[in-house]
CSV table of C-alpha atoms in Angstrom, one decimal:
chain,number,residue,atom,x,y,z
A,1,GLN,CA,21.8,-159.7,0.5
A,2,ILE,CA,23.8,-162.8,0.4
A,3,THR,CA,27.1,-162.8,-1.6
A,4,LEU,CA,29.9,-165.3,-2.0
A,5,LYS,CA,33.3,-165.2,-3.6
A,6,GLU,CA,35.8,-167.9,-4.3
A,7,SER,CA,39.6,-167.4,-4.1
A,8,GLY,CA,42.7,-169.5,-4.6
A,9,PRO,CA,45.4,-170.3,-7.0
A,10,THR,CA,44.7,-170.1,-10.8
A,11,VAL,CA,47.3,-172.8,-11.6
A,12,VAL,CA,48.3,-175.9,-9.6
A,13,LYS,CA,50.8,-178.6,-10.5
A,14,PRO,CA,49.8,-182.2,-10.8
A,15,THR,CA,50.0,-184.1,-7.4
A,16,GLN,CA,49.8,-180.9,-5.4
A,17,THR,CA,47.1,-179.9,-3.0
A,18,LEU,CA,44.5,-177.4,-4.1
A,19,THR,CA,43.1,-175.1,-1.4
A,20,LEU,CA,40.1,-172.9,-2.2
A,21,THR,CA,38.4,-170.4,0.1
A,22,CYS,CA,34.8,-169.2,-0.1
A,23,SER,CA,34.3,-165.9,1.6
A,24,PHE,CA,30.7,-164.9,2.1
A,25,SER,CA,28.4,-162.2,3.6
A,26,GLY,CA,24.8,-161.8,4.4
A,27,PHE,CA,24.4,-164.9,6.5
A,28,SER,CA,26.0,-166.8,9.3
A,29,LEU,CA,27.0,-170.5,9.1
A,30,SER,CA,26.1,-170.8,12.7
A,31,THR,CA,22.4,-170.2,11.8
A,32,SER,CA,20.2,-173.3,11.6
A,33,GLY,CA,19.3,-174.3,8.0
A,34,LYS,CA,22.4,-172.8,6.4
A,35,GLY,CA,25.1,-174.5,4.4
A,36,VAL,CA,27.8,-173.8,1.9
A,37,GLY,CA,28.5,-176.2,-1.0
A,38,TRP,CA,31.3,-176.5,-3.6
A,39,ILE,CA,30.4,-177.4,-7.2
A,40,ARG,CA,32.8,-177.5,-10.2
A,41,GLN,CA,32.5,-177.4,-13.9
A,42,PRO,CA,35.2,-178.6,-16.3
A,43,PRO,CA,35.4,-176.4,-19.5
A,44,GLY,CA,32.4,-177.2,-21.7
A,45,LYS,CA,31.0,-179.8,-19.3
A,46,ALA,CA,28.3,-180.2,-16.8
A,47,LEU,CA,28.2,-179.2,-13.1
A,48,GLU,CA,29.5,-181.6,-10.6
A,49,TRP,CA,28.8,-181.4,-6.8
A,50,LEU,CA,31.9,-181.8,-4.7
A,51,ALA,CA,31.2,-181.2,-1.0
A,52,ILE,CA,29.0,-179.4,1.5
A,53,ILE,CA,29.2,-178.2,5.1
A,54,TYR,CA,26.2,-177.4,7.2
A,55,TRP,CA,25.6,-175.0,10.2
A,56,ASP,CA,25.9,-177.9,12.6
A,57,ASP,CA,29.3,-178.9,11.1
A,58,VAL,CA,27.8,-181.9,9.4
A,59,LYS,CA,29.8,-182.5,6.2
A,60,SER,CA,29.2,-184.5,3.1
A,61,HIS,CA,31.3,-185.3,0.1
A,62,SER,CA,30.8,-186.6,-3.4
A,63,PRO,CA,30.7,-190.4,-3.4
A,64,SER,CA,32.6,-190.4,-6.8
A,65,PRO,CA,35.5,-192.9,-6.5
A,66,SER,CA,37.8,-190.3,-8.1
A,67,LEU,CA,37.0,-187.7,-5.5
A,68,LYS,CA,35.9,-189.4,-2.3
A,69,SER,CA,39.2,-189.6,-0.4
A,70,ARG,CA,40.7,-186.4,-1.8
A,71,LEU,CA,38.2,-183.8,-0.5
A,72,SER,CA,38.1,-182.0,2.8
A,73,ILE,CA,35.8,-179.1,3.8
A,74,THR,CA,36.0,-176.9,6.8
A,75,LYS,CA,34.4,-173.7,8.1
A,76,ASP,CA,35.5,-170.7,10.1
A,77,THR,CA,32.3,-169.2,11.3
A,78,SER,CA,34.1,-166.1,12.8
A,79,LYS,CA,35.6,-165.2,9.5
A,80,ASN,CA,32.6,-166.2,7.3
A,81,GLN,CA,34.7,-168.6,5.3
A,82,VAL,CA,34.6,-172.1,4.0
A,83,VAL,CA,37.7,-173.9,2.8
A,84,LEU,CA,37.8,-176.8,0.3
A,85,THR,CA,40.9,-178.8,0.1
A,86,MET,CA,41.6,-181.3,-2.8
A,87,THR,CA,44.7,-183.5,-2.6
A,88,ASN,CA,46.7,-185.1,-5.4
A,89,VAL,CA,45.2,-183.0,-8.2
A,90,ASP,CA,45.3,-184.1,-11.8
A,91,PRO,CA,44.8,-182.3,-15.1
A,92,VAL,CA,41.2,-183.7,-15.2
A,93,ASP,CA,40.6,-181.5,-12.1
A,94,THR,CA,40.9,-178.4,-14.3
A,95,ALA,CA,37.6,-176.6,-13.9
A,96,THR,CA,35.7,-173.5,-12.7
A,97,TYR,CA,35.1,-174.0,-9.0
A,98,TYR,CA,31.9,-172.4,-7.5
A,99,CYS,CA,30.8,-172.1,-3.9
A,100,ALA,CA,27.1,-171.6,-3.2
A,101,HIS,CA,24.8,-170.8,-0.3
A,102,LEU,CA,22.5,-173.7,0.6
A,103,SER,CA,19.1,-173.3,2.1
A,104,PHE,CA,18.2,-176.4,4.1
A,105,THR,CA,14.5,-176.6,4.8
A,106,VAL,CA,11.9,-179.2,5.7
A,107,THR,CA,10.6,-179.2,2.1
A,108,GLY,CA,14.0,-179.3,0.3
A,109,ASN,CA,17.4,-177.9,-0.2
A,110,TRP,CA,18.7,-175.6,-2.9
A,111,PHE,CA,21.8,-173.7,-3.9
A,112,ASP,CA,21.2,-169.9,-4.1
A,113,PRO,CA,23.0,-167.7,-4.7
A,114,TRP,CA,26.3,-168.8,-6.2
A,115,GLY,CA,29.7,-167.1,-6.2
A,116,PRO,CA,31.1,-166.0,-9.6
A,117,GLY,CA,33.5,-169.0,-9.7
A,118,THR,CA,37.2,-169.3,-10.1
A,119,LEU,CA,39.0,-171.1,-12.9
A,120,VAL,CA,41.7,-173.5,-11.7
A,121,THR,CA,44.1,-175.1,-14.2
A,122,VAL,CA,46.1,-178.2,-13.3
A,123,SER,CA,49.3,-178.2,-15.4
A,124,SER,CA,52.9,-178.7,-15.0
B,1,ASP,CA,23.8,-193.1,-5.2
B,2,ILE,CA,21.0,-191.5,-7.2
B,3,GLN,CA,21.5,-191.1,-10.9
B,4,MET,CA,19.8,-188.2,-12.8
B,5,THR,CA,19.0,-188.5,-16.5
B,6,GLN,CA,18.2,-185.2,-18.1
B,7,SER,CA,16.9,-184.9,-21.6
B,8,PRO,CA,17.3,-183.7,-24.2
B,9,SER,CA,21.0,-182.7,-24.1
B,10,SER,CA,20.4,-179.9,-26.6
B,11,LEU,CA,17.3,-178.2,-28.0
B,12,SER,CA,16.7,-175.7,-30.7
B,13,ALA,CA,13.4,-173.7,-30.6
B,14,SER,CA,11.8,-170.6,-32.0
B,15,VAL,CA,10.9,-167.5,-30.0
B,16,GLY,CA,7.4,-168.0,-28.7
B,17,ASP,CA,7.7,-171.8,-28.5
B,18,ARG,CA,7.0,-173.9,-25.5
B,19,VAL,CA,10.1,-175.8,-24.4
B,20,ILE,CA,10.0,-178.9,-22.2
B,21,ILE,CA,13.0,-180.5,-20.4
B,22,THR,CA,12.8,-183.6,-18.3
B,23,CYS,CA,14.8,-185.2,-15.5
B,24,GLN,CA,14.4,-188.8,-14.4
B,25,ALA,CA,15.8,-189.9,-11.0
B,26,SER,CA,17.0,-193.5,-10.5
B,27,HIS,CA,14.7,-193.8,-7.4
B,28,ASP,CA,12.1,-191.8,-5.5
B,29,ILE,CA,13.4,-188.4,-4.4
B,30,SER,CA,10.0,-187.0,-3.4
B,31,ASN,CA,10.1,-183.3,-4.6
B,32,TYR,CA,13.8,-182.7,-3.8
B,33,LEU,CA,14.4,-181.4,-7.3
B,34,ASN,CA,15.6,-177.9,-8.4
B,35,TRP,CA,16.2,-176.2,-11.7
B,36,TYR,CA,19.0,-173.8,-12.6
B,37,GLN,CA,19.8,-171.6,-15.6
B,38,GLN,CA,23.4,-171.0,-16.6
B,39,LYS,CA,24.3,-168.4,-19.3
B,40,PRO,CA,27.7,-168.6,-21.0
B,41,GLY,CA,30.6,-167.5,-18.7
B,42,LYS,CA,28.2,-167.0,-15.7
B,43,ALA,CA,27.4,-168.8,-12.5
B,44,PRO,CA,24.2,-170.8,-12.4
B,45,LYS,CA,21.0,-169.2,-11.1
B,46,LEU,CA,18.2,-170.9,-9.3
B,47,LEU,CA,14.8,-170.8,-11.1
B,48,ILE,CA,12.7,-173.5,-9.5
B,49,TYR,CA,13.0,-175.2,-6.1
B,50,ASP,CA,11.2,-178.1,-4.6
B,51,ALA,CA,10.2,-179.2,-8.0
B,52,SER,CA,7.5,-176.6,-8.7
B,53,ASN,CA,8.1,-173.4,-6.7
B,54,LEU,CA,9.2,-170.4,-8.7
B,55,LYS,CA,11.9,-168.4,-7.1
B,56,THR,CA,10.8,-164.8,-6.4
B,57,GLY,CA,11.6,-162.5,-9.3
B,58,VAL,CA,11.8,-165.3,-11.9
B,59,PRO,CA,9.4,-164.7,-14.9
B,60,SER,CA,6.2,-166.7,-14.7
B,61,ARG,CA,6.9,-168.3,-18.1
B,62,PHE,CA,9.2,-170.7,-16.2
B,63,SER,CA,7.5,-173.6,-14.4
B,64,GLY,CA,8.3,-177.0,-12.9
B,65,SER,CA,6.3,-180.1,-12.1
B,66,GLY,CA,6.7,-183.7,-11.0
B,67,SER,CA,7.5,-185.8,-7.9
B,68,GLY,CA,9.0,-189.1,-7.2
B,69,THR,CA,11.2,-190.0,-10.2
B,70,HIS,CA,9.9,-187.9,-13.1
B,71,PHE,CA,10.2,-184.2,-13.3
B,72,THR,CA,9.5,-181.6,-16.0
B,73,PHE,CA,10.7,-178.0,-16.6
B,74,THR,CA,8.8,-175.8,-19.0
B,75,ILE,CA,9.4,-172.5,-20.6
B,76,ASN,CA,6.1,-171.1,-22.0
B,77,SER,CA,6.7,-168.6,-24.8
B,78,LEU,CA,10.5,-168.8,-25.2
B,79,GLN,CA,12.3,-165.4,-25.2
B,80,PRO,CA,15.7,-164.6,-26.7
B,81,GLU,CA,17.1,-164.0,-23.3
B,82,ASP,CA,16.3,-167.6,-22.3
B,83,ILE,CA,19.2,-168.9,-24.3
B,84,ALA,CA,21.3,-170.8,-21.7
B,85,THR,CA,22.0,-174.2,-20.4
B,86,TYR,CA,19.5,-175.6,-17.9
B,87,TYR,CA,20.3,-178.1,-15.1
B,88,CYS,CA,18.3,-180.2,-12.8
B,89,GLN,CA,19.7,-181.0,-9.3
B,90,GLN,CA,18.5,-183.5,-6.8
B,91,TYR,CA,19.1,-184.0,-3.1
B,92,ASP,CA,18.9,-187.3,-1.3
B,93,ASN,CA,20.3,-188.3,2.1
B,94,LEU,CA,23.0,-185.6,2.2
B,95,LEU,CA,24.1,-186.2,-1.4
B,96,TYR,CA,23.5,-183.9,-4.3
B,97,THR,CA,23.5,-184.7,-8.0
B,98,PHE,CA,23.2,-182.5,-11.1
B,99,GLY,CA,21.8,-183.6,-14.4
B,100,GLN,CA,23.9,-183.4,-17.5
B,101,GLY,CA,22.4,-180.2,-18.7
B,102,THR,CA,20.2,-179.1,-21.6
B,103,LYS,CA,21.7,-176.5,-24.0
B,104,LEU,CA,18.9,-174.3,-25.4
B,105,GLU,CA,19.4,-172.5,-28.7
B,106,ILE,CA,17.2,-170.2,-30.8
B,107,LYS,CA,16.3,-171.4,-34.3
């Protein structure tokens, strides 16, 4: 059974760096076809994909101009953790942040399951 | 970048109705399209993957179809527990995009 859980600060001040950790079990990120992605959801708004890291250490980030240069994703295979870093946060970054297991196959890719999410508020 | 247009943004239907939600991609994404259900205060859950494959354990009243740029998600015989927001999600060339969501309510 695959489970994931996000952890990190609940409140961050504007201009600071946000660091979130996804701790998972039930799979290894050294196994071919696996990935972990980060998705966020501002209150009352839609889901927004942020970044992903694959078993072979290939990484991809949102091309959104407001995010592109602010995101970093890394993995620690021995600890079963993935860390997302977002620099220079702003109140518009207030959201619930989810991590999710990715299945990467020849026919497609999908996020399943997801962690419960963690609400991060950016405020001074 | 691929843009996803999901419609409608909200929908009100009666128990037993058939509900249809559509997603349009800005260019051909083959069948790289998934559908998720999100209930209030909860994380999204995968329902349909690769456009038309029902995840194991998901009720058969849920279905998906389409390929290329036009995709459809259908709920046959709407049930009260289906009240949620539904999202499409596409994958193309290492990039992922979610639709804007469809909030489903019971009449």
